[in-house]
Short mmCIF file of C-alpha atoms in Angstrom, two decimals:
data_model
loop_
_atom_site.label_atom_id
_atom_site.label_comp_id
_atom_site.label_asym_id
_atom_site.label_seq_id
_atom_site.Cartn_x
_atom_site.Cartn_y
_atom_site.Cartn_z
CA UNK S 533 2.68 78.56 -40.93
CA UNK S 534 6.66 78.22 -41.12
CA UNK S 535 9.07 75.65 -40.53
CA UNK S 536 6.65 73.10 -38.89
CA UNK S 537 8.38 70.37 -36.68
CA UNK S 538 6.36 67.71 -34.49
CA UNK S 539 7.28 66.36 -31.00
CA UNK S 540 5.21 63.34 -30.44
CA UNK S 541 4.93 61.97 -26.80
CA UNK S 542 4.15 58.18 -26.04
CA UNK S 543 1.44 58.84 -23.26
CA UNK S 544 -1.91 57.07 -24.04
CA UNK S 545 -4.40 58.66 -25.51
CA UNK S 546 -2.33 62.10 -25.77
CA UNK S 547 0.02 63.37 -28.70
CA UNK S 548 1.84 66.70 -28.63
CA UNK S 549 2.56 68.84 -31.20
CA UNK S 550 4.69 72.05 -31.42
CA UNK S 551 4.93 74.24 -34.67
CA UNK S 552 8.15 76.92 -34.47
CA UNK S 553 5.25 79.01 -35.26
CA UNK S 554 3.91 78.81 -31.85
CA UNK S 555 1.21 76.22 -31.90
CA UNK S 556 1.28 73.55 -29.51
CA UNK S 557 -1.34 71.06 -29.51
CA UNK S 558 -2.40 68.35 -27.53
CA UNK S 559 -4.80 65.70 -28.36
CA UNK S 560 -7.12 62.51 -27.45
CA UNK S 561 -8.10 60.28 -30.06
CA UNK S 562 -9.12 61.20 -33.61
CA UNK S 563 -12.91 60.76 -34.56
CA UNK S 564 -13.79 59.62 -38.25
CA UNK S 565 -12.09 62.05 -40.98
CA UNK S 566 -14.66 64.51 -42.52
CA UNK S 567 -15.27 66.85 -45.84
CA UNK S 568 -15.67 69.90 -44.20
CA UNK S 569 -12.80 71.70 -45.43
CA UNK S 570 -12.51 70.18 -48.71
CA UNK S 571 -15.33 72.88 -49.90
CA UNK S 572 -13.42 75.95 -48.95
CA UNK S 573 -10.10 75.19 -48.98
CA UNK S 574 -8.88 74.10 -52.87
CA UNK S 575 -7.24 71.08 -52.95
CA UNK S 576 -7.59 69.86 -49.21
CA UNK S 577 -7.00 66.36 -48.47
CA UNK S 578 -6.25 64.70 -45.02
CA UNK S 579 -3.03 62.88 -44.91
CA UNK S 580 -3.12 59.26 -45.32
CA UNK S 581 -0.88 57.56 -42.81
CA UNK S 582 -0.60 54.14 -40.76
CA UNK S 583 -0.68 55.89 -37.40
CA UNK S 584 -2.77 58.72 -35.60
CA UNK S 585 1.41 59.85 -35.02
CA UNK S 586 1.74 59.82 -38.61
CA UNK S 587 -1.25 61.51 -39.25
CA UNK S 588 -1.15 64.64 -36.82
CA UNK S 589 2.84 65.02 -38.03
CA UNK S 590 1.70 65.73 -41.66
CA UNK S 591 -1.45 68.04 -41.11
CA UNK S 592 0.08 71.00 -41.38
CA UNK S 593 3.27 70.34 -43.64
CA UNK S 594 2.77 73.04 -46.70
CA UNK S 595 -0.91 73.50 -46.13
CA UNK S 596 -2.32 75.10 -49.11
CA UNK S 597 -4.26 77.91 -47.23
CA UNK S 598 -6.60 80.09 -49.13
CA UNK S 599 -5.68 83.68 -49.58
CA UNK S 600 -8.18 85.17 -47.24
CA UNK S 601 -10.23 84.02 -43.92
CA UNK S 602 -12.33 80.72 -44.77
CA UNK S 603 -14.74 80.93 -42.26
CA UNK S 604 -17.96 82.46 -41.72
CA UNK S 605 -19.77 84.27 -39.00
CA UNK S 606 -22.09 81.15 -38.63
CA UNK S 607 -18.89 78.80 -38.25
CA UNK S 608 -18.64 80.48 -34.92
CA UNK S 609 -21.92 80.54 -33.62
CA UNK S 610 -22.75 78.14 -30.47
CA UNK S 611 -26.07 76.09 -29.58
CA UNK S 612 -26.03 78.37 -26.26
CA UNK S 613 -26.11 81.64 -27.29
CA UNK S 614 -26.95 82.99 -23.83
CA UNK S 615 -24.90 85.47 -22.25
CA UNK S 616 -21.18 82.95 -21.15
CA UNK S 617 -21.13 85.15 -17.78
CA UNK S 618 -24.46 83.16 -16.97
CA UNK S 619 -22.79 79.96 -18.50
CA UNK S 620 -19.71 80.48 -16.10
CA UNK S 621 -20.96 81.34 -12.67
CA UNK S 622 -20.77 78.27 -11.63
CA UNK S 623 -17.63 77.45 -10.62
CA UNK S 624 -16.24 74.17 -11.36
CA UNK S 625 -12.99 73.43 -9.66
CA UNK S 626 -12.78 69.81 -11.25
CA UNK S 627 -10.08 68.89 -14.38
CA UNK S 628 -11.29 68.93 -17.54
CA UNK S 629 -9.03 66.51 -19.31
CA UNK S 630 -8.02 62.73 -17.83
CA UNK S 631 -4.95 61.96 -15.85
CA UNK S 632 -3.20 60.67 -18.65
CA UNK S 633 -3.35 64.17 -20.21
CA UNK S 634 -2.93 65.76 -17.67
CA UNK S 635 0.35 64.39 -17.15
CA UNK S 636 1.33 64.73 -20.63
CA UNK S 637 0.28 68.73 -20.69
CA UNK S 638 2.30 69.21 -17.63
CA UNK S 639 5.48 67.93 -18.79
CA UNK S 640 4.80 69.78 -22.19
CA UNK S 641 4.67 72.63 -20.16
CA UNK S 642 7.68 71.55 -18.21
CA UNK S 643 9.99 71.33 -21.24
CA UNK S 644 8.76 74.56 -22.79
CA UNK S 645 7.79 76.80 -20.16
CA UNK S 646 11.41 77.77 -18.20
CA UNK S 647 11.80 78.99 -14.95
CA UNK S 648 11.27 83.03 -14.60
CA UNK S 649 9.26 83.33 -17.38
CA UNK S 650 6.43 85.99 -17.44
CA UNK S 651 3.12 83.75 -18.21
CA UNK S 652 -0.52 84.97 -19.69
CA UNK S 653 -2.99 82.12 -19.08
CA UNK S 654 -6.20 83.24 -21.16
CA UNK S 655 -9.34 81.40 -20.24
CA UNK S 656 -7.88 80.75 -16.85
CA UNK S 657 -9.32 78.69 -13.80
CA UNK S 658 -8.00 77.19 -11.10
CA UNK S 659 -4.98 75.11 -12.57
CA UNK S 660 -3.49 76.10 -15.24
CA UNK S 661 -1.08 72.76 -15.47
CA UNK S 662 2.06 74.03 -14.78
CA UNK S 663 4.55 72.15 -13.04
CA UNK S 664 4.08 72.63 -9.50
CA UNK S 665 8.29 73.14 -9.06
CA UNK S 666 8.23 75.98 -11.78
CA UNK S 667 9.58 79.07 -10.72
CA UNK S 668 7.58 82.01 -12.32
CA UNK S 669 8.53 85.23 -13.35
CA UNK S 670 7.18 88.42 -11.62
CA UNK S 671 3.96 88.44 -13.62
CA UNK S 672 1.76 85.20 -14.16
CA UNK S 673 -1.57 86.22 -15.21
CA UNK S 674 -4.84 84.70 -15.52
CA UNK S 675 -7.34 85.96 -17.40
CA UNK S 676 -10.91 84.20 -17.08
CA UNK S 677 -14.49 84.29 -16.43
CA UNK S 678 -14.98 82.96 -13.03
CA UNK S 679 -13.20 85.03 -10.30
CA UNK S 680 -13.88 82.57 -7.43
CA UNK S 681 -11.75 79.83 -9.64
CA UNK S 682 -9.10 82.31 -10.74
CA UNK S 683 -8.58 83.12 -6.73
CA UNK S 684 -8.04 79.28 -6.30
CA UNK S 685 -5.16 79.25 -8.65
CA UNK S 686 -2.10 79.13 -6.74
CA UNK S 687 0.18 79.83 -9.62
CA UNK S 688 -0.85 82.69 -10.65
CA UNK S 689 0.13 86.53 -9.05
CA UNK S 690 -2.35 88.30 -10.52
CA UNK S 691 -5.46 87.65 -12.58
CA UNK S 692 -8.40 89.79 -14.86
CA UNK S 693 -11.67 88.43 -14.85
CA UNK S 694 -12.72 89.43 -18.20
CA UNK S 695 -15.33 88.00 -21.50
CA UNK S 696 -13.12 87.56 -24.22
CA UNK S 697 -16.40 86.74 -26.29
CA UNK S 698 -17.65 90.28 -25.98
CA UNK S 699 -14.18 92.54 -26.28
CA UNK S 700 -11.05 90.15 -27.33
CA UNK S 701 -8.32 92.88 -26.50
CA UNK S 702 -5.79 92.04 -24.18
CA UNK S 703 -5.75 94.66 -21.17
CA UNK S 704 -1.78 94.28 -20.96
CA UNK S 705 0.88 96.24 -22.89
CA UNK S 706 2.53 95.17 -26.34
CA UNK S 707 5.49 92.72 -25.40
CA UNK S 708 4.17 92.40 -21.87
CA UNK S 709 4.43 88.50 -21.73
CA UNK S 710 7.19 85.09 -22.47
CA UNK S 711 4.46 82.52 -23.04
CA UNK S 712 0.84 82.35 -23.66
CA UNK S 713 -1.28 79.26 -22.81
CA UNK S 714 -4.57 78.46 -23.55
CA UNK S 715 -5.92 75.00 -21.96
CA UNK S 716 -8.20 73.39 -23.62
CA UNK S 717 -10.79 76.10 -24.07
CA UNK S 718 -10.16 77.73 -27.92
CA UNK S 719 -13.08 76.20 -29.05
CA UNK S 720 -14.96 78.40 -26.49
CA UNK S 721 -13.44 81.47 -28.25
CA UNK S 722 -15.92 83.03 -30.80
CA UNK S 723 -13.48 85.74 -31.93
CA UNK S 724 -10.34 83.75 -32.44
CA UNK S 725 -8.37 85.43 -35.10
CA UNK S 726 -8.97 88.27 -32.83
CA UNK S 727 -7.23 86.83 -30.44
CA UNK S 728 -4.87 85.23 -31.95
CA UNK S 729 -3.75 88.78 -32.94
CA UNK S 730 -4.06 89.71 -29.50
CA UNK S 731 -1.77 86.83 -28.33
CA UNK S 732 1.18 88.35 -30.69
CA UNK S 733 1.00 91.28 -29.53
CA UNK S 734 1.16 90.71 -25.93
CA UNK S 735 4.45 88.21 -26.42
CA UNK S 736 7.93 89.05 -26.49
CA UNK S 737 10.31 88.57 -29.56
CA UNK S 738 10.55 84.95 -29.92
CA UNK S 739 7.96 84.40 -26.96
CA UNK S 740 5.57 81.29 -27.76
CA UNK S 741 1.65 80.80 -27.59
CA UNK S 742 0.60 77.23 -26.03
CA UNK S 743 -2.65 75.88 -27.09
CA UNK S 744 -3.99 72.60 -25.53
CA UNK S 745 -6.65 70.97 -27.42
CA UNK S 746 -9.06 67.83 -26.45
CA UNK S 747 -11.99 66.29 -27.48
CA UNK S 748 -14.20 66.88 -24.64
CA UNK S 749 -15.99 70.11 -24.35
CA UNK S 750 -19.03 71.75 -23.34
CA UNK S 751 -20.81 70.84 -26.60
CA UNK S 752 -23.58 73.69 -26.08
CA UNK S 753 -20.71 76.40 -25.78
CA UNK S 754 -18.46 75.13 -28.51
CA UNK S 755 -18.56 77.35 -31.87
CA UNK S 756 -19.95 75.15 -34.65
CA UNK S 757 -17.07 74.72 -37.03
CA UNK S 758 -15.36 72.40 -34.16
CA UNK S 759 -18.37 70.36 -33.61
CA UNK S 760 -18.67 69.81 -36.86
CA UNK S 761 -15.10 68.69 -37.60
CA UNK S 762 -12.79 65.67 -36.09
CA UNK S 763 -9.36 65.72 -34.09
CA UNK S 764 -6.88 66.15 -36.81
CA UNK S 765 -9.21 68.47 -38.39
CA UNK S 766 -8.85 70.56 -35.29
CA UNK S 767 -5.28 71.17 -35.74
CA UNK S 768 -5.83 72.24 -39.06
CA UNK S 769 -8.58 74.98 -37.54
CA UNK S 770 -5.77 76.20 -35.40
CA UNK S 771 -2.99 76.39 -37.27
CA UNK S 772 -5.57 78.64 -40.01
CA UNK S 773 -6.47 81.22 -37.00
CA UNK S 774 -2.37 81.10 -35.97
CA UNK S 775 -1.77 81.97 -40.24
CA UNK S 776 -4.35 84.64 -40.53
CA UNK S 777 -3.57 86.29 -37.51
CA UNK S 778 -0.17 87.02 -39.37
#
């Protein structure tokens, strides 16, 4: 990662983060610090601060990152290995994420998201929380699982229902899209660096990927490696698949 810088919002219970990288990420409250990475990446330490602000400002300042991917194939594996088009049927038009967040995610998107901009929302549903005054551009996509929520969203113009778990390629041309959001659902994604790869490709010169984070999740369909690992911890994660991806 390059040139980090933070942008910390005051809503409770939800931070924001943007790295000129492209990583956003927005967060609940962190869970107790663990040692997961401290055996694979040399000389990893969390950084010791008064404040959960202090602490998500500094996780990725000059991270030391090893020279080639850290993870495993098990790291990615999920307690539900049943096919996710069984898993995602069902569709749940409900949100995922409290008010609070909600609220914060939207304005995030308000600030950084700017009117006539051509959108790709991967792992799509029904909202995608934009602001409901923003003015797309001529293409806002969804991509998803679950047509019958993708139909609900009225923000969108288009959308591919699609299993990014079985084939992570993008079916849209190289420079195709402004912004990229993901809402709360990478830790669903068991081929991330594949598309994370797939997200640069798709975006425009100085286009930006938005990734929303929480800690709630569909523990049976979450990879390992985020179960296994608290808050701040998951901002490290992402930032990793953003740096390998290249």
């Amino acid at each position: 990662m390059k040139s980090a810088r933070t942008d910390l919002r005051s809503f409770p219970y939800c931070l924001t983060m943007m790295m000129k990288a492209a990583l956003v990420a927005v967060l609940m409250m962190p869970l107790s610090v663990s040692s997961f990475f401290q055996g694979r990446v040399p000389g990893f330490r969390m950084p010791m601060a008064f404040s959960m602000k202090g602490m998500v400002e500094k996780v990725l300042i000059n991270p030391k990152w090893p020279d080639s991917w850290p993870y495993s194939k098990q790291d990615f594996q999920r307690t539900d290995e049943s096919d996710d088009e069984i898993f995602y049927d069902q569709a749940r038009l409900v949100y995922h994420i409290d008010d609070a967040c909600v609220r914060a995610l939207t304005n995030f998107h308000k600030e950084h998201i700017r009117d006539g901009d051509d959108v790709l929302d991967i792992c799509s549903s029904w909202v995608s929380h934009y602001p409901k005054d923003w003015k797309g551009g001529q293409r806002v996509v969804g991509l998803g699982m679950n047509e019958y929520e993708l139909g609900k969203n009225p923000q969108l113009t288009e959308y591919v229902v699609k299993d990014l778990n079985k084939d992570p390629s993008f079916p849209f041309e190289d420079a195709s899209f402004d912004k990229v959001t993901c809402v709360v659902s990478i830790d669903y994604l068991t081929n991330p660096l594949e598309v994370m790869k797939e997200m640069g490709r798709v975006l425009r010169p100085g286009g930006e990927a938005i990734i929303s984070m929480s800690n709630r999740c569909f523990p049976s369909k979450a990879f390992q490696i985020w179960l296994q690992t608290n808050d701040l911890e998951h901002v490290f994660i992402v930032g990793s698949f953003f740096h390998y991806s290249g």
